[in-house]
Amino acid sequence: MRTLVLFLLQLSIPSDAISYFRYSVLITQTDLGPGNTIDSGFQDESYRVYGTYASQARSSDFTRNIFIKGNSTVSLYDLADSNTTTNLLPHVVMKSPIVITDNNTAQTARYPFTIWIVTIDKLMPVYDAKSMNGLISPEDTIAYGGITVLSAEPFFNMYAFTMRTLTYMQFATCGYDAYLNEYQVMKIETNDYGPSSFGSFSTPILTLFTESYSVYTKFSFTFDKDNRFGLHTLNTKSTTAAISPGWLNSTQSFPYEYPIAPFSNNSFKFNENRVLLILIKADGFLPGESLLVQAGTQDDQTYQNWSITTPMDKSCQSYGNIVRVFLTSPSSNHTPRYRVQISSHASNVHDFLHFLVIYTFFLVLT
């Protein structure tokens, strides 16, 4: 089995800040500083190298002074020059050792960026969050079982899924090389739940997996990185999730360089009162931090409450049309890790059986 090893040179940050996956490594702006270098990989191994940077860095020279060098050299600016028609990121194939150097000075304005180095043996289309907007239809260009999105944005939303040839779709905060349940943050169980489902993600990498890497899949969705909604209004028969910024899994988070205030209040309102299935996973609380999950009926203001200040991994059921997730943190740059997955099912027998399938899935996931 291949393993990626990083050797840190002149860095004051600990090596565990870098995110390792099964066959890849992900590096963000917190892993590299002015004048610093990261030397990664084995000798004589080839890897695909991808990169992106935050939208607000387009007019800056910052990314022009970050270089990735293996048996060739490319700047992050050129590496992240995605196709504005297809939204696909290009990649370069490099032999290790792969050296990443930041030639910016300490006075240079810095921006978030993401570099992903992955084994050449695996491949799935990689999309660039900074160029994505509106309707995304991967079925026009690919014959793979999903896509990976690379991002340096504060967040991005994905919704209005049309799962034409799929029975389900799952979302994981990892690359296409490393799918495991520990990274899964949301799953749309059937294609009739797709149109009303909604996901908001604050992660440098997200992969949409379809059933067993099925080929010739056809699906589409709407992508938005401009609107951080405080209230999400959804139809019955939908799946959604409230996820902490930088969630990687229950024990780790990606470094998150943006304000956390927008995460303090997330509300999900469904168009009818129905049975609600809620899966809560939370950990990493500091003193003074808490998470409050409320579920119930808005009309009579009747709610069940789960107040969380210590690790929790719990499947809950409620009834109503609204779920609220409130975050309290005295820090402006830290939150506990949490993932609150929510599913509202319809009322007939078929949909009740589907609800039981979802519930069983959540029990397995936990």
XYZ file of C-alpha atoms in Angstrom:
366
model
C 0.000 0.000 0.000
C 1.326 3.427 -0.889
C 1.786 5.990 1.812
C 2.530 9.678 1.530
C 5.072 11.029 3.971
C 5.686 14.745 4.548
C 8.969 16.176 5.758
C 8.539 19.653 7.233
C 11.328 22.170 6.799
C 11.557 25.431 8.727
C 7.949 25.137 9.877
C 6.828 26.124 13.343
C 3.457 24.334 13.047
C 3.045 20.671 14.039
C 2.927 18.092 11.250
C -0.481 16.802 12.367
C -2.024 20.030 11.068
C -1.681 18.532 7.584
C -4.522 16.231 6.505
C -3.582 12.722 5.432
C -5.867 10.381 3.530
C -5.397 6.847 2.308
C -3.460 7.668 -0.854
C -3.162 11.449 -0.720
C -2.326 14.485 1.356
C -4.066 17.851 1.537
C -2.203 21.066 2.330
C -3.815 24.407 3.148
C -2.511 27.892 3.810
C -2.028 27.145 7.533
C 0.585 24.521 6.683
C 2.889 26.896 4.842
C 4.203 30.348 5.687
C 6.448 32.976 4.076
C 9.808 31.462 3.198
C 8.766 27.957 4.247
C 8.983 24.711 2.291
C 7.250 21.334 2.438
C 8.936 18.344 0.806
C 6.473 15.509 0.219
C 6.344 11.974 -1.112
C 8.526 8.992 -1.956
C 11.304 8.888 -4.498
C 10.280 7.950 -8.032
C 6.554 7.815 -7.328
C 4.167 9.777 -9.564
C 1.218 11.777 -8.256
C -1.481 14.036 -9.597
C -1.264 17.533 -8.140
C -4.300 19.831 -7.936
C -4.692 23.288 -6.444
C -7.160 26.088 -5.893
C -7.299 29.369 -4.014
C -9.954 31.698 -2.600
C -11.944 33.786 -5.052
C -10.742 37.050 -3.488
C -7.129 36.155 -4.347
C -7.681 36.339 -8.116
C -6.109 39.784 -8.479
C -3.295 39.187 -5.994
C 0.274 38.089 -6.720
C 0.138 35.873 -3.625
C -0.577 32.622 -5.510
C 1.988 33.488 -8.210
C 4.690 33.193 -5.543
C 3.746 29.715 -4.312
C 5.501 27.015 -6.311
C 5.038 23.259 -6.562
C 8.103 21.467 -7.881
C 8.698 17.831 -8.700
C 10.264 16.872 -12.010
C 8.627 20.106 -13.255
C 7.639 23.395 -11.621
C 4.288 25.190 -11.601
C 2.916 28.104 -9.620
C -0.277 27.701 -7.647
C -1.784 30.464 -9.803
C -1.220 28.458 -12.998
C -2.091 25.126 -11.407
C -5.480 26.482 -10.292
C -6.404 27.854 -13.727
C -9.669 25.925 -13.996
C -11.800 25.647 -17.113
C -14.554 28.243 -16.714
C -16.847 26.271 -19.030
C -16.592 22.855 -17.373
C -15.413 24.061 -13.904
C -12.854 21.252 -13.946
C -9.442 21.730 -12.356
C -6.410 20.783 -14.417
C -3.662 18.762 -12.815
C 0.005 18.115 -13.351
C 1.657 14.742 -12.901
C 4.853 14.988 -10.884
C 7.382 12.530 -9.596
C 8.258 12.844 -5.942
C 9.839 14.380 -4.044
C 7.338 17.174 -4.554
C 8.449 20.431 -2.974
C 6.039 23.268 -2.176
C 7.607 26.657 -1.455
C 6.060 29.955 -0.395
C 8.208 32.786 -1.778
C 5.961 35.531 -0.407
C 7.257 37.930 2.211
C 5.794 38.373 5.661
C 4.249 41.647 4.462
C 2.305 40.022 1.615
C -1.451 39.763 2.108
C -2.289 36.072 2.528
C -5.304 34.158 1.241
C -6.665 30.653 1.776
C -5.557 27.986 -0.685
C -5.752 24.211 -1.015
C -3.244 21.851 -2.649
C -4.081 18.169 -3.046
C -1.497 15.526 -3.995
C -3.018 12.135 -4.844
C -1.780 8.837 -6.220
C -1.823 8.553 -9.993
C -3.516 5.148 -9.787
C -6.956 6.554 -9.032
C -8.955 9.176 -10.890
C -12.215 11.063 -10.576
C -12.988 14.520 -12.025
C -11.931 17.336 -9.685
C -14.025 20.509 -9.721
C -12.965 23.997 -8.661
C -15.257 25.736 -6.166
C -14.055 29.212 -7.128
C -15.392 28.827 -10.680
C -18.559 26.839 -9.901
C -21.931 28.562 -9.806
C -25.489 27.654 -10.728
C -26.422 24.376 -12.406
C -23.663 21.761 -12.484
C -24.231 18.765 -14.778
C -21.262 16.390 -14.593
C -23.031 13.783 -16.722
C -22.218 15.811 -19.827
C -18.476 15.374 -19.417
C -17.652 12.331 -17.305
C -18.165 8.612 -17.003
C -17.154 8.152 -13.375
C -18.931 7.336 -10.150
C -18.895 10.835 -8.703
C -16.843 14.019 -8.432
C -14.437 15.684 -6.001
C -14.717 19.422 -5.242
C -11.607 21.300 -4.139
C -12.264 24.569 -2.325
C -10.678 27.490 -0.493
C -14.013 29.293 -0.076
C -15.668 30.013 3.318
C -18.467 27.586 2.422
C -20.463 26.288 -0.506
C -24.020 25.046 -0.881
C -25.244 22.133 -3.000
C -28.938 21.487 -3.536
C -31.710 20.616 -6.033
C -30.152 17.270 -6.896
C -31.452 15.468 -9.965
C -30.247 11.883 -9.561
C -31.282 10.575 -12.944
C -29.629 7.162 -12.964
C -28.822 6.921 -9.255
C -30.607 5.384 -6.319
C -28.518 7.262 -3.748
C -25.704 9.778 -3.329
C -23.285 10.223 -0.448
C -21.007 13.109 0.552
C -17.649 12.793 2.295
C -15.000 15.280 3.452
C -12.157 13.448 1.748
C -10.765 12.817 -1.706
C -11.913 10.147 -4.106
C -9.052 7.953 -2.887
C -10.205 7.612 0.700
C -13.926 7.032 1.097
C -14.711 5.693 4.559
C -17.785 6.133 6.759
C -15.798 8.319 9.153
C -15.701 11.084 6.523
C -19.329 10.836 5.454
C -21.370 13.919 6.307
C -24.607 13.365 4.384
C -26.377 10.749 2.312
C -29.395 11.127 0.039
C -30.977 7.700 0.274
C -33.235 7.690 -2.793
C -33.503 9.773 -5.936
C -36.929 11.155 -4.989
C -35.297 12.845 -1.991
C -32.741 14.569 -4.223
C -34.702 17.610 -5.470
C -35.450 18.866 -1.941
C -32.163 17.953 -0.252
C -29.633 20.598 0.747
C -26.032 20.557 1.936
C -23.836 23.433 3.124
C -20.158 22.553 3.451
C -17.154 24.420 4.883
C -14.364 22.129 3.833
C -11.363 22.237 1.504
C -12.376 18.956 -0.105
C -15.667 17.140 -0.657
C -16.410 14.059 -2.742
C -19.805 13.016 -4.048
C -19.846 9.244 -4.292
C -22.472 7.245 -6.101
C -23.246 3.582 -5.717
C -20.047 1.547 -5.750
C -18.303 3.975 -8.097
C -20.918 3.306 -10.798
C -19.866 4.442 -14.250
C -21.870 6.525 -16.702
C -23.804 8.129 -13.917
C -26.125 11.010 -14.681
C -26.850 13.607 -12.053
C -26.940 17.368 -11.608
C -27.223 19.896 -8.789
C -27.176 23.628 -8.072
C -24.025 25.132 -6.602
C -23.882 28.404 -4.651
C -21.078 29.949 -2.598
C -22.528 33.412 -2.125
C -25.492 32.930 0.220
C -25.082 31.699 3.757
C -28.719 31.050 4.605
C -29.841 31.415 8.221
C -33.065 29.529 7.536
C -33.270 26.685 5.048
C -36.816 25.988 3.856
C -37.203 22.448 2.543
C -39.928 20.164 1.329
C -40.909 16.991 3.084
C -38.915 14.006 1.812
C -35.537 15.679 2.026
C -32.178 15.258 3.714
C -29.931 17.994 5.059
C -27.166 18.513 7.608
C -25.642 21.146 9.869
C -21.876 20.641 9.901
C -19.198 22.477 11.864
C -16.699 24.549 9.877
C -13.716 22.484 8.805
C -15.272 19.131 9.774
C -13.029 16.236 8.736
C -14.321 13.509 11.038
C -15.326 13.162 14.668
C -11.736 13.472 15.892
C -10.184 15.978 13.475
C -10.963 19.264 11.742
C -9.418 21.059 8.828
C -7.958 24.480 9.718
C -10.705 27.068 9.117
C -9.540 30.617 8.386
C -12.882 32.403 8.122
C -15.247 33.830 10.786
C -17.320 31.221 12.591
C -20.182 33.579 13.494
C -22.375 32.451 10.537
C -22.481 28.967 12.077
C -24.058 30.106 15.333
C -27.636 29.603 14.137
C -28.828 27.121 11.530
C -32.543 26.427 11.128
C -34.250 23.940 8.846
C -37.979 24.315 8.207
C -39.994 21.671 6.382
C -43.283 22.365 4.638
C -45.257 19.840 6.745
C -45.113 18.218 10.162
C -43.579 14.769 9.804
C -41.401 12.311 11.687
C -37.864 13.712 11.836
C -34.809 11.513 12.088
C -31.834 13.352 13.610
C -28.325 11.979 13.976
C -26.082 14.006 16.288
C -22.343 13.496 16.453
C -20.342 16.045 18.465
C -16.922 16.217 20.081
C -14.030 18.577 20.792
C -15.762 20.956 23.218
C -13.693 23.601 24.971
C -14.875 25.237 28.220
C -17.846 27.491 27.560
C -18.778 25.838 24.251
C -22.126 24.173 23.697
C -24.436 22.925 20.988
C -28.223 23.090 21.275
C -30.392 21.050 18.910
C -34.140 21.739 18.914
C -36.789 19.842 16.960
C -40.561 20.207 16.969
C -43.561 22.050 15.627
C -43.282 25.752 14.993
C -47.032 26.391 15.195
C -47.385 25.563 18.885
C -43.734 26.185 19.802
C -43.345 22.640 21.163
C -39.744 21.435 20.946
C -37.523 18.644 22.091
C -34.124 19.906 23.195
C -30.701 18.297 23.208
C -28.165 20.497 25.008
C -24.663 19.205 24.374
C -21.409 20.154 26.104
C -19.640 16.780 26.034
C -19.078 14.195 23.277
C -22.311 12.739 21.886
C -23.099 10.149 19.233
C -26.854 9.696 19.211
C -29.740 8.880 16.871
C -32.930 10.757 17.777
C -36.502 10.882 16.536
C -38.904 13.760 16.781
C -42.064 15.041 15.147
C -42.633 18.423 13.596
C -41.492 20.738 10.845
C -38.450 22.560 12.205
C -34.965 21.727 13.455
C -32.631 24.351 14.897
C -28.937 24.046 15.657
C -27.442 26.728 17.905
C -23.708 27.005 18.522
C -22.252 28.863 21.511
C -18.520 29.513 21.656
C -16.626 32.241 23.516
C -13.870 31.990 20.906
C -13.990 33.677 17.513
C -11.849 30.984 15.896
C -12.857 27.657 17.463
C -15.959 25.501 17.483
C -16.588 21.974 18.665
C -16.804 19.391 15.894
C -20.397 18.503 15.096
C -22.504 16.907 12.432
C -26.292 17.021 12.728
C -27.978 15.056 9.943
C -31.718 15.512 9.462
C -34.262 13.640 7.367
C -37.974 14.417 7.055
C -40.064 11.619 5.585
C -43.516 11.630 3.997
C -46.590 9.878 5.291
C -47.579 6.908 3.155
C -46.537 3.294 3.769
C -43.846 3.295 1.081
C -42.215 6.369 2.518
C -42.463 5.055 6.045
C -40.562 1.956 4.934
C -38.033 4.265 3.336
C -37.741 6.103 6.633
C -36.894 2.808 8.312
C -34.162 2.236 5.710
C -32.676 5.660 6.483
C -32.885 4.996 10.211
C -31.068 1.681 9.766
C -28.393 3.453 7.715
C -27.871 6.037 10.457
C -27.509 3.295 13.052
C -24.845 1.644 10.896
C -23.099 4.978 10.352
C -22.845 5.549 14.087
